[in-house]
Amino acid sequence: MLFRSSDNGVGPVQLDPREANHWYRLAADKNHAEAQFALSNAYANGRGGLPISPADMLVWLRKAAENSYMPAMVALAALYDYGMGVPRDVTEGSVWVKRAADSGSVNATYQYARRLETGFGVEKNEREAAEWYRRAAMRGHPSAQLWLGSIGDVSLASQEQNIEALFWLNLASRNGPADVKALAQQRTRDLQKNMMPSDITEAQTRARAWKPASQLPGLKPDPEYDLPGGVAQSGKAAQQPRRGG
């Protein structure tokens, strides 16, 4: 796409934020959601000669969100959560998080799980939260994987429950940012004290063989997970964390 090439200096096109904004605006006026989101960011940062304009930022962000662009929906939800440029309304924020999650956004799926668990902007429902955490974890979200590996009382857990918990902790440790990785590693050490070596090996073997689940049929790819450079690899389905799976 020419506007993306201008913005990033890809190929023969030199880095020119002003030129990029020109193409963003042309595409945005034709209802191109990604261009609308990029134009919103340009107004937020004052990039490419545009003035910093919260009003214009919000206009284009809302257009991108209404066109179901996942990062825009998540960003708009955050504005409602914190009351930035709009009246603070965590219920409206949750509406946009849920909409993004239903569209296939992995980050929104995790965020919606947290809201259900805590009752933030939605009715609290821990059972439903666990289902949303698992959806995000299967798609490769490290914090969701950490959550699945951390639930339950180790002293009361079955052998299979401990293996599955260690499986998720291995993935969170492998894929997560520094804070998630540190927590996963600490919980891994604690969990392994109550496990047989053969069970530890099984969990590690499952983790090595695991692939993120592909996007659900009929949904758009998540830009952060499914497009080149994202978390998901080659559309392969996830391996189920169960014996014989």
mmCIF file of N, CA, C and O in Angstrom, residues 16-60:
data_model
loop_
_atom_site.group_PDB
_atom_site.id
_atom_site.type_symbol
_atom_site.label_atom_id
_atom_site.label_comp_id
_atom_site.label_asym_id
_atom_site.label_seq_id
_atom_site.Cartn_x
_atom_site.Cartn_y
_atom_site.Cartn_z
ATOM 1 N N ASP A 16 8.495 9.649 4.347
ATOM 2 C CA ASP A 16 7.931 10.978 4.178
ATOM 3 C C ASP A 16 6.569 11.011 4.874
ATOM 4 O O ASP A 16 5.539 10.696 4.262
ATOM 5 N N PRO A 17 6.539 11.368 6.165
ATOM 6 C CA PRO A 17 5.271 11.373 6.898
ATOM 7 C C PRO A 17 4.221 12.288 6.279
ATOM 8 O O PRO A 17 3.025 11.997 6.318
ATOM 9 N N ARG A 18 4.654 13.421 5.695
ATOM 10 C CA ARG A 18 3.686 14.313 5.067
ATOM 11 C C ARG A 18 3.017 13.633 3.873
ATOM 12 O O ARG A 18 1.800 13.717 3.685
ATOM 13 N N GLU A 19 3.830 12.961 3.058
ATOM 14 C CA GLU A 19 3.277 12.235 1.917
ATOM 15 C C GLU A 19 2.366 11.113 2.399
ATOM 16 O O GLU A 19 1.303 10.865 1.830
ATOM 17 N N ALA A 20 2.787 10.439 3.469
ATOM 18 C CA ALA A 20 1.958 9.366 4.016
ATOM 19 C C ALA A 20 0.604 9.896 4.460
ATOM 20 O O ALA A 20 -0.439 9.288 4.190
ATOM 21 N N ASN A 21 0.601 11.050 5.134
ATOM 22 C CA ASN A 21 -0.667 11.619 5.592
ATOM 23 C C ASN A 21 -1.582 11.961 4.422
ATOM 24 O O ASN A 21 -2.811 11.835 4.537
ATOM 25 N N HIS A 22 -0.992 12.385 3.321
ATOM 26 C CA HIS A 22 -1.791 12.670 2.127
ATOM 27 C C HIS A 22 -2.536 11.413 1.676
ATOM 28 O O HIS A 22 -3.744 11.439 1.399
ATOM 29 N N TRP A 23 -1.805 10.292 1.625
ATOM 30 C CA TRP A 23 -2.421 9.042 1.173
ATOM 31 C C TRP A 23 -3.365 8.469 2.227
ATOM 32 O O TRP A 23 -4.399 7.870 1.899
ATOM 33 N N TYR A 24 -2.992 8.630 3.504
ATOM 34 C CA TYR A 24 -3.916 8.216 4.564
ATOM 35 C C TYR A 24 -5.267 8.898 4.391
ATOM 36 O O TYR A 24 -6.327 8.268 4.481
ATOM 37 N N ARG A 25 -5.230 10.214 4.161
ATOM 38 C CA ARG A 25 -6.478 10.971 4.073
ATOM 39 C C ARG A 25 -7.306 10.534 2.864
ATOM 40 O O ARG A 25 -8.535 10.381 2.960
ATOM 41 N N LEU A 26 -6.650 10.309 1.733
ATOM 42 C CA LEU A 26 -7.381 9.861 0.557
ATOM 43 C C LEU A 26 -8.065 8.517 0.827
ATOM 44 O O LEU A 26 -9.231 8.309 0.479
ATOM 45 N N ALA A 27 -7.312 7.600 1.436
ATOM 46 C CA ALA A 27 -7.879 6.280 1.723
ATOM 47 C C ALA A 27 -8.931 6.357 2.825
ATOM 48 O O ALA A 27 -9.964 5.684 2.764
ATOM 49 N N ALA A 28 -8.667 7.190 3.833
ATOM 50 C CA ALA A 28 -9.617 7.328 4.940
ATOM 51 C C ALA A 28 -10.946 7.887 4.452
ATOM 52 O O ALA A 28 -12.023 7.452 4.894
ATOM 53 N N ASP A 29 -10.890 8.841 3.544
ATOM 54 C CA ASP A 29 -12.117 9.415 2.994
ATOM 55 C C ASP A 29 -12.919 8.388 2.201
ATOM 56 O O ASP A 29 -14.129 8.560 2.004
ATOM 57 N N LYS A 30 -12.248 7.328 1.754
ATOM 58 C CA LYS A 30 -12.932 6.245 1.044
ATOM 59 C C LYS A 30 -13.311 5.109 1.992
ATOM 60 O O LYS A 30 -13.614 4.000 1.575
ATOM 61 N N ASN A 31 -13.238 5.411 3.279
ATOM 62 C CA ASN A 31 -13.692 4.494 4.333
ATOM 63 C C ASN A 31 -12.748 3.310 4.553
ATOM 64 O O ASN A 31 -13.182 2.231 4.956
ATOM 65 N N HIS A 32 -11.450 3.517 4.324
ATOM 66 C CA HIS A 32 -10.452 2.480 4.586
ATOM 67 C C HIS A 32 -10.094 2.533 6.080
ATOM 68 O O HIS A 32 -9.519 3.515 6.555
ATOM 69 N N ALA A 33 -10.449 1.493 6.817
ATOM 70 C CA ALA A 33 -10.347 1.516 8.271
ATOM 71 C C ALA A 33 -8.907 1.665 8.769
ATOM 72 O O ALA A 33 -8.640 2.406 9.719
ATOM 73 N N GLU A 34 -7.971 0.946 8.151
ATOM 74 C CA GLU A 34 -6.583 1.035 8.602
ATOM 75 C C GLU A 34 -6.030 2.443 8.386
ATOM 76 O O GLU A 34 -5.298 2.981 9.235
ATOM 77 N N ALA A 35 -6.385 3.061 7.272
ATOM 78 C CA ALA A 35 -5.946 4.429 7.012
ATOM 79 C C ALA A 35 -6.584 5.397 8.004
ATOM 80 O O ALA A 35 -5.950 6.360 8.450
ATOM 81 N N GLN A 36 -7.834 5.164 8.348
ATOM 82 C CA GLN A 36 -8.497 6.013 9.331
ATOM 83 C C GLN A 36 -7.787 5.920 10.684
ATOM 84 O O GLN A 36 -7.592 6.935 11.368
ATOM 85 N N PHE A 37 -7.385 4.715 11.055
ATOM 86 C CA PHE A 37 -6.669 4.533 12.320
ATOM 87 C C PHE A 37 -5.301 5.214 12.274
ATOM 88 O O PHE A 37 -4.876 5.865 13.234
ATOM 89 N N ALA A 38 -4.605 5.092 11.137
ATOM 90 C CA ALA A 38 -3.306 5.735 10.987
ATOM 91 C C ALA A 38 -3.435 7.253 11.033
ATOM 92 O O ALA A 38 -2.603 7.949 11.635
ATOM 93 N N LEU A 39 -4.486 7.788 10.426
ATOM 94 C CA LEU A 39 -4.709 9.227 10.449
ATOM 95 C C LEU A 39 -5.037 9.691 11.866
ATOM 96 O O LEU A 39 -4.590 10.766 12.304
ATOM 97 N N SER A 40 -5.781 8.888 12.596
ATOM 98 C CA SER A 40 -6.064 9.201 13.993
ATOM 99 C C SER A 40 -4.767 9.295 14.802
ATOM 100 O O SER A 40 -4.575 10.231 15.588
ATOM 101 N N ASN A 41 -3.868 8.349 14.582
ATOM 102 C CA ASN A 41 -2.579 8.380 15.276
ATOM 103 C C ASN A 41 -1.752 9.591 14.875
ATOM 104 O O ASN A 41 -1.035 10.169 15.703
ATOM 105 N N ALA A 42 -1.837 9.979 13.603
ATOM 106 C CA ALA A 42 -1.085 11.148 13.144
ATOM 107 C C ALA A 42 -1.568 12.409 13.853
ATOM 108 O O ALA A 42 -0.764 13.266 14.251
ATOM 109 N N TYR A 43 -2.878 12.542 14.032
ATOM 110 C CA TYR A 43 -3.407 13.692 14.761
ATOM 111 C C TYR A 43 -3.077 13.617 16.256
ATOM 112 O O TYR A 43 -2.887 14.637 16.917
ATOM 113 N N ALA A 44 -3.010 12.413 16.784
ATOM 114 C CA ALA A 44 -2.678 12.263 18.202
ATOM 115 C C ALA A 44 -1.240 12.681 18.484
ATOM 116 O O ALA A 44 -0.936 13.252 19.546
ATOM 117 N N ASN A 45 -0.334 12.412 17.528
ATOM 118 C CA ASN A 45 1.094 12.670 17.736
ATOM 119 C C ASN A 45 1.604 13.919 17.034
ATOM 120 O O ASN A 45 2.772 14.288 17.203
ATOM 121 N N GLY A 46 0.756 14.553 16.220
ATOM 122 C CA GLY A 46 1.222 15.704 15.450
ATOM 123 C C GLY A 46 2.268 15.322 14.424
ATOM 124 O O GLY A 46 3.233 16.043 14.200
ATOM 125 N N ARG A 47 2.066 14.177 13.771
ATOM 126 C CA ARG A 47 3.061 13.645 12.844
ATOM 127 C C ARG A 47 2.817 14.167 11.425
ATOM 128 O O ARG A 47 1.689 14.381 11.017
ATOM 129 N N GLY A 48 3.905 14.363 10.713
ATOM 130 C CA GLY A 48 3.814 14.704 9.303
ATOM 131 C C GLY A 48 3.213 16.061 9.038
ATOM 132 O O GLY A 48 2.529 16.255 8.027
ATOM 133 N N GLY A 49 3.454 17.010 9.947
ATOM 134 C CA GLY A 49 2.956 18.360 9.741
ATOM 135 C C GLY A 49 1.539 18.584 10.218
ATOM 136 O O GLY A 49 1.054 19.727 10.194
ATOM 137 N N LEU A 50 0.848 17.547 10.644
ATOM 138 C CA LEU A 50 -0.501 17.731 11.169
ATOM 139 C C LEU A 50 -0.436 18.281 12.595
ATOM 140 O O LEU A 50 0.470 17.936 13.360
ATOM 141 N N PRO A 51 -1.385 19.119 12.977
ATOM 142 C CA PRO A 51 -1.402 19.608 14.354
ATOM 143 C C PRO A 51 -1.855 18.512 15.307
ATOM 144 O O PRO A 51 -2.594 17.595 14.904
ATOM 145 N N ILE A 52 -1.403 18.574 16.541
ATOM 146 C CA ILE A 52 -1.966 17.681 17.553
ATOM 147 C C ILE A 52 -3.403 18.118 17.793
ATOM 148 O O ILE A 52 -3.667 19.250 18.186
ATOM 149 N N SER A 53 -4.335 17.226 17.513
ATOM 150 C CA SER A 53 -5.752 17.581 17.577
ATOM 151 C C SER A 53 -6.550 16.421 18.176
ATOM 152 O O SER A 53 -6.893 15.467 17.459
ATOM 153 N N PRO A 54 -6.828 16.462 19.472
ATOM 154 C CA PRO A 54 -7.628 15.391 20.085
ATOM 155 C C PRO A 54 -8.983 15.205 19.409
ATOM 156 O O PRO A 54 -9.462 14.078 19.293
ATOM 157 N N ALA A 55 -9.587 16.298 18.947
ATOM 158 C CA ALA A 55 -10.901 16.189 18.307
ATOM 159 C C ALA A 55 -10.807 15.402 17.004
ATOM 160 O O ALA A 55 -11.611 14.490 16.751
ATOM 161 N N ASP A 56 -9.825 15.745 16.158
ATOM 162 C CA ASP A 56 -9.656 15.016 14.899
ATOM 163 C C ASP A 56 -9.206 13.580 15.157
ATOM 164 O O ASP A 56 -9.612 12.653 14.447
ATOM 165 N N MET A 57 -8.359 13.410 16.161
ATOM 166 C CA MET A 57 -7.942 12.052 16.526
ATOM 167 C C MET A 57 -9.149 11.189 16.846
ATOM 168 O O MET A 57 -9.287 10.058 16.369
ATOM 169 N N LEU A 58 -10.069 11.738 17.644
ATOM 170 C CA LEU A 58 -11.242 10.969 18.057
ATOM 171 C C LEU A 58 -12.168 10.690 16.878
ATOM 172 O O LEU A 58 -12.722 9.588 16.765
ATOM 173 N N VAL A 59 -12.346 11.669 15.996
ATOM 174 C CA VAL A 59 -13.219 11.482 14.831
ATOM 175 C C VAL A 59 -12.753 10.298 13.996
ATOM 176 O O VAL A 59 -13.544 9.411 13.636
ATOM 177 N N TRP A 60 -11.459 10.264 13.684
ATOM 178 C CA TRP A 60 -10.953 9.205 12.810
ATOM 179 C C TRP A 60 -10.827 7.875 13.548
ATOM 180 O O TRP A 60 -11.020 6.806 12.947
#
